[in-house]
Amino acid sequence: MSARTHPSTRPLPTGVDTRLPWWALALPVAAFVALLLLIAGPGGAHATAGDLGVDRVLEHLQQTLAL
């Protein structure tokens, strides 16, 4: 014998808050800005002046894209 199923009579929730807290956006933005400043900061410019690794990577990229 099968049991009958009853449709749900509960009302749907109408007051659901889908907004994010302020820090849910501020923390990733702050982390991104901090990492960007570490990469592009003036303190790292003198360290890469004598390094040819970056030049080799860029040259390799140029050769690969020229195919």
Backbone as numpy.savetxt, mean C-alpha at the origin, in Angstrom:
# Nx Ny Nz CAx CAy CAz Cx Cy Cz
-39.70 -37.42 6.94 -40.54 -36.25 6.94 -39.64 -35.01 6.94
-39.88 -34.09 6.06 -39.03 -32.91 5.97 -39.61 -31.76 6.78
-38.73 -30.97 7.34 -39.14 -29.81 8.13 -39.29 -28.60 7.22
-40.26 -27.80 7.51 -40.47 -26.60 6.71 -39.52 -25.50 7.17
-39.02 -24.76 6.23 -38.15 -23.63 6.57 -38.98 -22.37 6.62
-38.66 -21.54 7.58 -39.39 -20.28 7.75 -38.50 -19.13 7.26
-39.08 -18.22 6.53 -38.28 -17.07 6.10 -37.88 -16.22 7.30
-36.76 -15.57 7.17 -36.27 -14.72 8.25 -37.19 -13.52 8.41
-37.63 -13.28 9.62 -38.51 -12.16 9.87 -37.77 -11.04 10.60
-36.46 -11.20 10.79 -35.69 -10.16 11.46 -35.47 -8.99 10.52
-35.62 -7.78 11.00 -35.34 -6.62 10.15 -33.83 -6.48 9.93
-33.47 -5.96 8.78 -32.06 -5.74 8.49 -31.54 -4.57 9.32
-30.28 -4.65 9.76 -29.73 -3.53 10.54 -29.57 -2.30 9.65
-30.06 -1.18 10.13 -30.00 0.04 9.34 -28.96 1.02 9.84
-28.50 0.89 11.05 -27.55 1.85 11.62 -26.13 1.33 11.62
-25.72 0.61 10.59 -24.37 0.07 10.54 -23.40 1.19 10.17
-22.36 1.34 10.98 -21.37 2.40 10.76 -20.21 1.83 9.97
-20.05 2.27 8.72 -18.99 1.74 7.86 -17.82 2.70 7.73
-17.80 3.77 8.49 -16.70 4.72 8.41 -15.47 4.17 9.12
-14.30 4.50 8.59 -13.05 4.09 9.21 -12.62 5.12 10.24
-11.94 4.68 11.28 -11.39 5.67 12.22 -10.28 6.48 11.54
-9.95 7.63 12.09 -8.98 8.53 11.46 -7.63 7.87 11.32
-7.23 7.04 12.25 -5.90 6.44 12.23 -5.78 5.32 11.21
-6.90 4.79 10.72 -6.85 3.72 9.73 -6.33 4.25 8.39
-6.43 5.52 8.15 -5.88 6.13 6.95 -4.58 6.88 7.26
-4.50 7.47 8.45 -3.33 8.28 8.79 -2.07 7.44 8.98
-2.17 6.27 9.56 -0.98 5.46 9.81 -0.34 4.95 8.52
-1.08 4.39 7.56 -0.42 3.99 6.32 0.17 5.18 5.55
-0.49 6.32 5.58 0.03 7.50 4.90 1.32 7.96 5.57
1.36 7.96 6.91 2.57 8.36 7.63 3.71 7.39 7.36
3.42 6.10 7.31 4.46 5.11 7.03 4.99 5.28 5.61
4.12 5.54 4.66 4.54 5.74 3.28 5.42 6.97 3.16
5.03 8.06 3.80 5.81 9.30 3.74 7.17 9.10 4.40
7.20 8.38 5.53 8.47 8.14 6.21 9.41 7.31 5.34
8.90 6.27 4.71 9.75 5.46 3.84 10.19 6.24 2.61
9.32 7.07 2.08 9.69 7.89 0.92 10.79 8.87 1.29
10.71 9.46 2.48 11.75 10.38 2.91 13.07 9.65 3.16
13.01 8.43 3.64 14.23 7.67 3.83 14.90 7.33 2.51
14.10 7.03 1.50 14.65 6.67 0.20 15.17 7.91 -0.54
14.39 8.97 -0.57 14.72 10.14 -1.38 15.38 11.25 -0.59
15.69 11.02 0.67 16.28 12.06 1.50 17.67 12.46 1.04
18.10 13.67 1.37 19.41 14.14 0.94 20.57 13.40 1.62
20.32 12.75 2.74 21.37 12.03 3.43 21.87 10.83 2.66
21.05 10.23 1.84 21.45 9.05 1.09 22.09 9.38 -0.25
22.09 10.66 -0.64 22.61 11.02 -1.95 24.11 10.81 -2.04
24.84 11.14 -0.98 26.29 10.98 -1.05 26.72 9.52 -0.99
25.89 8.68 -0.43 26.24 7.26 -0.34 26.12 6.57 -1.69
25.24 7.03 -2.53 25.05 6.38 -3.83 25.86 7.04 -4.93
26.61 8.10 -4.61 27.36 8.81 -5.64 28.44 7.92 -6.26
29.12 7.12 -5.46 30.17 6.27 -5.99 29.70 4.87 -6.31
28.45 4.56 -6.04 27.94 3.21 -6.25 27.47 3.06 -7.70
28.02 2.08 -8.38 27.63 1.86 -9.77 26.49 0.86 -9.90
26.02 0.32 -8.78 24.93 -0.65 -8.82 23.66 -0.08 -9.41
23.35 1.15 -9.03 22.14 1.80 -9.56 22.29 2.03 -11.05
23.49 2.46 -11.47 23.72 2.69 -12.89 23.59 1.40 -13.69
24.10 0.31 -13.13 24.00 -0.97 -13.82 22.56 -1.44 -13.94
21.79 -1.23 -12.89 20.37 -1.63 -12.94 19.63 -0.82 -13.98
19.87 0.49 -14.00 19.19 1.34 -14.99 19.61 0.99 -16.41
20.89 0.70 -16.60 21.37 0.30 -17.93 20.75 -1.02 -18.36
20.64 -1.95 -17.44 20.03 -3.24 -17.75 18.55 -3.07 -18.10
17.87 -2.21 -17.37 16.46 -1.93 -17.67 16.32 -1.31 -19.07
17.22 -0.39 -19.40 17.15 0.24 -20.70 17.39 -0.78 -21.82
18.33 -1.68 -21.62 18.61 -2.70 -22.62 17.44 -3.66 -22.75
16.82 -4.00 -21.65 15.69 -4.93 -21.68 14.49 -4.32 -22.40
14.24 -3.05 -22.13 13.09 -2.39 -22.75 13.33 -2.07 -24.22
14.59 -2.03 -24.65 14.90 -1.73 -26.04 14.65 -2.91 -26.97
14.44 -4.09 -26.41 14.21 -5.28 -27.24 12.94 -5.17 -27.97
